[in-house]
């Protein structure tokens, strides 16, 4: 497999349009027979303005650290990296919703990370092992870096990234949860994380059955009425963004996120009885037979 790290340092982050990214993600590249044409990609990128947040070195160093730490088990990086990537980039939701930034990270800055985290596999549509294109340019819950940022955004409790690590420890449940619109409601996301933190929801089967039950209930019950989200504190977020470059993200301890969107305990308390009931009644395969699951 050709695992290509761009030659020479990349000084600034940039934007890469999907049409340009798609053009260069050939079958030969995805199968590891060729590397990405970095010179052509560099010419196709749109520079970002002169903001300290767009310095590429901190992001590249963070990804290198993740690969060094978890080289024996890349999936473990999914819990460690989201808070630190979120705190390093310091994006607004509007900025994070632009797929061109994530395209740049995946194809130009760190294609080696994408391949390291998502090695080539065979599938029904592709018997020849290759990297799934969605890991480079997929939707927000599939793209390698976008999914990590949004997980941190959805599940942080204001400046506290602790719940993010809990939710992201299990790759299967993490992927399932990001697909559900219920996590857009902060009190719901926080309550789900609380039940995973306290050990109520432990296994993959339990989690997936619970998520489906909450999502189904959310189509008829209005969680936001039961537990309204606090208004977004734009000033707190701007103050956090203004600290970019001054606050080095620590690798050995969790960083601090923006002091906004903190979920009041009262909102979680309002949802907990309902969610515990949904979990108790959720049909979990193997539950009746006492089947164990690691």
XYZ file of N, CA, C and O in Angstrom, residues 172-268:
388
model
N -18.120 1.333 16.732
C -19.410 0.991 16.144
C -20.536 1.874 16.679
O -21.376 2.369 15.923
N -20.566 2.065 17.997
C -21.634 2.888 18.561
C -21.441 4.353 18.180
O -22.417 5.070 17.925
N -20.216 4.787 18.134
C -19.889 6.164 17.742
C -20.398 6.439 16.329
O -21.070 7.440 16.062
N -20.114 5.520 15.399
C -20.559 5.707 14.018
C -22.078 5.711 13.918
O -22.663 6.507 13.166
N -22.727 4.826 14.662
C -24.188 4.760 14.617
C -24.822 6.038 15.148
O -25.777 6.567 14.583
N -24.269 6.547 16.224
C -24.858 7.704 16.891
C -24.751 8.969 16.052
O -25.678 9.783 16.011
N -23.636 9.127 15.347
C -23.455 10.336 14.542
C -24.467 10.448 13.409
O -24.713 11.542 12.906
N -25.044 9.335 13.009
C -26.009 9.342 11.913
C -27.393 9.832 12.339
O -28.245 10.098 11.499
N -27.625 9.925 13.637
C -28.962 10.236 14.147
C -29.113 11.719 14.463
O -28.271 12.309 15.135
N -30.209 12.303 14.004
C -30.434 13.730 14.216
C -30.687 14.078 15.678
O -30.584 15.245 16.058
N -30.998 13.101 16.503
C -31.250 13.399 17.909
C -30.033 14.018 18.594
O -30.185 14.748 19.578
N -28.824 13.762 18.079
C -27.636 14.314 18.747
C -27.478 15.806 18.478
O -26.642 16.456 19.102
N -28.298 16.361 17.571
C -28.253 17.810 17.353
C -28.807 18.554 18.567
O -28.523 19.736 18.745
N -29.632 17.869 19.349
C -30.195 18.456 20.564
C -29.214 18.168 21.697
O -28.974 17.022 22.063
N -28.638 19.217 22.256
C -27.534 19.041 23.197
C -27.935 18.286 24.457
O -27.179 17.470 24.973
N -29.115 18.557 24.963
C -29.539 17.854 26.177
C -29.703 16.361 25.918
O -29.381 15.531 26.779
N -30.189 16.012 24.733
C -30.298 14.598 24.377
C -28.920 13.954 24.278
O -28.683 12.867 24.816
N -28.007 14.625 23.580
C -26.648 14.093 23.445
C -25.991 13.923 24.813
O -25.320 12.917 25.083
N -26.204 14.900 25.702
C -25.587 14.839 27.028
C -26.197 13.704 27.857
O -25.479 13.026 28.607
N -27.499 13.489 27.729
C -28.139 12.432 28.494
C -27.691 11.054 28.008
O -27.448 10.140 28.816
N -27.559 10.896 26.702
C -27.032 9.636 26.162
C -25.624 9.386 26.694
O -25.292 8.281 27.141
N -24.797 10.418 26.660
C -23.434 10.277 27.178
C -23.432 9.930 28.660
O -22.621 9.119 29.124
N -24.343 10.528 29.431
C -24.426 10.254 30.868
C -24.695 8.762 31.127
O -24.082 8.152 32.011
N -25.604 8.176 30.339
C -25.937 6.767 30.539
C -24.790 5.854 30.103
O -24.680 4.724 30.597
N -23.950 6.325 29.211
C -22.758 5.553 28.850
C -21.660 5.741 29.898
O -20.916 4.813 30.213
N -21.587 6.932 30.461
C -20.582 7.216 31.501
C -20.831 6.405 32.764
O -19.886 5.886 33.380
N -22.104 6.294 33.172
C -22.383 5.632 34.452
C -22.510 4.118 34.329
O -22.783 3.425 35.310
N -22.293 3.600 33.099
C -22.297 2.152 32.916
C -23.649 1.547 32.671
O -23.776 0.315 32.554
N -24.688 2.366 32.573
C -26.016 1.823 32.269
C -26.016 1.174 30.884
O -26.497 0.053 30.700
N -25.475 1.883 29.918
C -25.339 1.371 28.549
C -23.884 0.959 28.371
O -22.992 1.802 28.395
N -23.641 -0.345 28.181
C -22.260 -0.821 28.199
C -21.808 -1.418 26.871
O -20.732 -1.118 26.399
N -22.585 -2.281 26.284
C -22.129 -3.044 25.129
C -22.597 -2.418 23.824
O -23.491 -1.564 23.800
N -22.010 -2.891 22.738
C -22.393 -2.395 21.419
C -23.862 -2.678 21.129
O -24.592 -1.817 20.635
N -24.316 -3.884 21.463
C -25.713 -4.235 21.213
C -26.663 -3.374 22.034
O -27.693 -2.909 21.543
N -26.321 -3.183 23.291
C -27.159 -2.342 24.140
C -27.227 -0.925 23.593
O -28.301 -0.318 23.523
N -26.069 -0.401 23.211
C -26.009 0.978 22.730
C -26.821 1.158 21.457
O -27.623 2.097 21.336
N -26.632 0.263 20.485
C -27.334 0.422 19.215
C -28.851 0.282 19.386
O -29.627 1.019 18.769
N -29.290 -0.654 20.245
C -30.728 -0.795 20.500
C -31.270 0.447 21.208
O -32.374 0.931 20.889
N -30.505 0.974 22.151
C -30.913 2.173 22.889
C -31.012 3.375 21.961
O -31.992 4.135 22.000
N -30.011 3.573 21.096
C -30.030 4.709 20.178
C -31.257 4.655 19.266
O -31.902 5.674 19.015
N -31.567 3.463 18.773
C -32.736 3.317 17.896
C -34.020 3.658 18.654
O -34.921 4.298 18.104
N -34.098 3.235 19.903
C -35.293 3.514 20.700
C -35.448 5.006 20.953
O -36.549 5.554 20.840
N -34.347 5.677 21.287
C -34.404 7.123 21.528
C -34.748 7.858 20.241
O -35.547 8.799 20.230
N -34.155 7.431 19.139
C -34.420 8.088 17.864
C -35.873 7.925 17.454
O -36.500 8.873 16.971
N -36.442 6.733 17.659
C -37.857 6.503 17.335
C -38.761 7.346 18.221
O -39.745 7.924 17.758
N -38.442 7.421 19.492
C -39.246 8.239 20.404
C -39.143 9.712 20.046
O -40.111 10.465 20.158
N -37.978 10.118 19.571
C -37.761 11.519 19.241
C -38.573 11.982 18.047
O -38.738 13.182 17.836
N -39.117 11.042 17.283
C -39.935 11.449 16.144
C -41.336 11.864 16.584
O -42.050 12.512 15.838
N -41.726 11.467 17.797
C -43.061 11.821 18.287
C -43.004 12.640 19.577
O -43.941 13.374 19.894
N -41.949 12.492 20.340
C -41.798 13.270 21.572
C -40.817 14.392 21.331
O -39.797 14.216 20.681
N -41.103 15.527 21.846
C -40.272 16.686 21.583
C -39.313 16.896 22.758
O -39.642 17.539 23.750
N -38.113 16.334 22.610
C -37.123 16.428 23.682
C -36.784 17.887 23.999
O -36.509 18.239 25.136
N -36.804 18.714 22.963
C -36.434 20.100 23.195
C -37.470 20.838 24.042
O -37.151 21.860 24.665
N -38.699 20.319 24.066
C -39.714 20.902 24.937
C -39.497 20.444 26.375
O -39.614 21.225 27.325
N -39.159 19.194 26.530
C -38.902 18.649 27.859
C -37.647 19.252 28.489
O -37.585 19.471 29.694
N -36.640 19.471 27.639
C -35.351 19.949 28.148
C -34.774 20.931 27.140
O -33.951 20.580 26.302
N -35.204 22.188 27.174
C -34.742 23.174 26.184
C -33.231 23.378 26.257
O -32.650 23.421 27.334
N -32.615 23.492 25.073
C -31.197 23.817 25.023
C -30.979 25.271 25.419
O -31.811 26.142 25.119
N -29.861 25.523 26.073
C -29.488 26.895 26.387
C -29.137 27.633 25.090
O -28.588 27.036 24.157
N -29.405 28.932 24.990
C -29.002 29.692 23.802
C -27.481 29.659 23.639
O -26.740 29.594 24.620
N -27.057 29.680 22.403
C -25.624 29.665 22.114
C -24.981 30.954 22.611
O -25.482 32.054 22.357
N -23.873 30.833 23.319
C -23.136 31.989 23.830
C -22.058 32.358 22.821
O -20.927 31.863 22.876
N -22.408 33.230 21.878
C -21.477 33.598 20.810
C -20.245 34.304 21.353
O -19.133 34.116 20.841
N -20.401 35.097 22.388
C -19.258 35.810 22.954
C -18.243 34.831 23.548
O -17.028 35.005 23.390
N -18.733 33.805 24.238
C -17.823 32.804 24.823
C -17.078 32.053 23.734
O -15.876 31.770 23.868
N -17.770 31.743 22.652
C -17.115 31.026 21.558
C -16.071 31.911 20.883
O -14.969 31.457 20.566
N -16.395 33.186 20.681
C -15.426 34.098 20.061
C -14.190 34.273 20.942
O -13.064 34.357 20.439
N -14.384 34.309 22.254
C -13.254 34.443 23.166
C -12.349 33.217 23.079
O -11.116 33.342 23.124
N -12.944 32.051 22.948
C -12.164 30.806 22.813
C -11.390 30.790 21.497
O -10.223 30.421 21.456
N -12.054 31.203 20.429
C -11.392 31.269 19.121
C -10.227 32.247 19.160
O -9.159 32.003 18.589
N -10.407 33.355 19.876
C -9.358 34.382 19.945
C -8.102 33.869 20.645
O -7.019 34.437 20.473
N -8.227 32.799 21.406
C -7.080 32.221 22.104
C -6.253 31.303 21.216
O -5.220 30.781 21.643
N -6.692 31.084 19.989
C -5.975 30.181 19.083
C -4.534 30.640 18.925
O -4.249 31.819 18.726
N -3.638 29.691 19.004
C -2.220 30.012 18.875
C -1.561 30.311 20.197
O -0.364 30.075 20.372
N -2.332 30.826 21.157
C -1.771 31.161 22.464
C -1.845 29.970 23.418
O -1.012 29.822 24.308
N -2.858 29.121 23.243
C -3.056 27.978 24.136
C -2.653 26.695 23.417
O -3.343 26.248 22.499
N -1.522 26.111 23.799
C -1.060 24.868 23.186
C -1.904 23.701 23.694
O -2.133 23.572 24.897
N -2.385 22.882 22.777
C -3.216 21.735 23.153
C -2.332 20.647 23.739
O -1.380 20.192 23.114
N -2.673 20.237 24.967
C -1.882 19.224 25.655
C -2.252 17.826 25.148
O -3.407 17.537 24.852
N -1.256 16.966 25.080
C -1.498 15.600 24.646
C -1.841 14.679 25.821
O -2.542 13.688 25.652
N -1.333 14.995 27.014
C -1.512 14.104 28.154
C -2.775 14.402 28.955
O -3.161 13.625 29.812
N -3.402 15.522 28.713
C -4.635 15.865 29.408
C -5.609 16.479 28.411
O -5.208 16.966 27.345
N -6.878 16.451 28.761
C -7.889 17.004 27.863
C -7.778 18.523 27.800
O -7.563 19.189 28.823
N -7.939 19.107 26.615
C -7.969 20.570 26.511
C -9.298 21.105 27.018
O -10.208 20.338 27.373
N -9.411 22.408 27.046
C -10.678 23.055 27.385
C -11.357 23.518 26.103
O -10.724 24.154 25.238
N -12.629 23.231 25.980
C -13.397 23.726 24.853
C -13.980 25.087 25.156
O -13.735 25.666 26.223
N -14.771 25.613 24.252
C -15.406 26.916 24.497
C -16.450 26.815 25.599
O -17.129 25.795 25.740
N -16.586 27.861 26.370
C -17.525 27.860 27.492
C -18.915 28.256 27.012
O -19.505 29.242 27.452
N -19.427 27.486 26.094
C -20.771 27.717 25.562
C -21.501 26.374 25.513
O -20.900 25.319 25.680
N -22.778 26.404 25.308
C -23.576 25.198 25.125
C -23.446 24.206 26.278
O -23.498 23.005 26.065
N -23.236 24.693 27.495
C -23.195 23.783 28.636
C -24.617 23.371 28.991
O -25.507 24.215 29.101
N -24.832 22.076 29.145
C -26.174 21.561 29.401
C -26.462 21.596 30.904
O -25.723 20.986 31.684
N -27.505 22.277 31.337
C -27.835 22.309 32.770
C -28.195 20.918 33.279
O -28.794 20.115 32.570
N -27.830 20.637 34.526
C -28.180 19.355 35.126
C -29.685 19.123 35.104
O -30.156 17.984 34.956
N -30.449 20.198 35.225
C -31.914 20.067 35.237
C -32.432 19.504 33.916
O -33.422 18.752 33.895
N -31.782 19.851 32.818
C -32.211 19.337 31.518
C -31.954 17.837 31.417
O -32.789 17.075 30.907
N -30.788 17.401 31.906
C -30.485 15.967 31.910
C -31.436 15.223 32.838
O -31.961 14.160 32.494
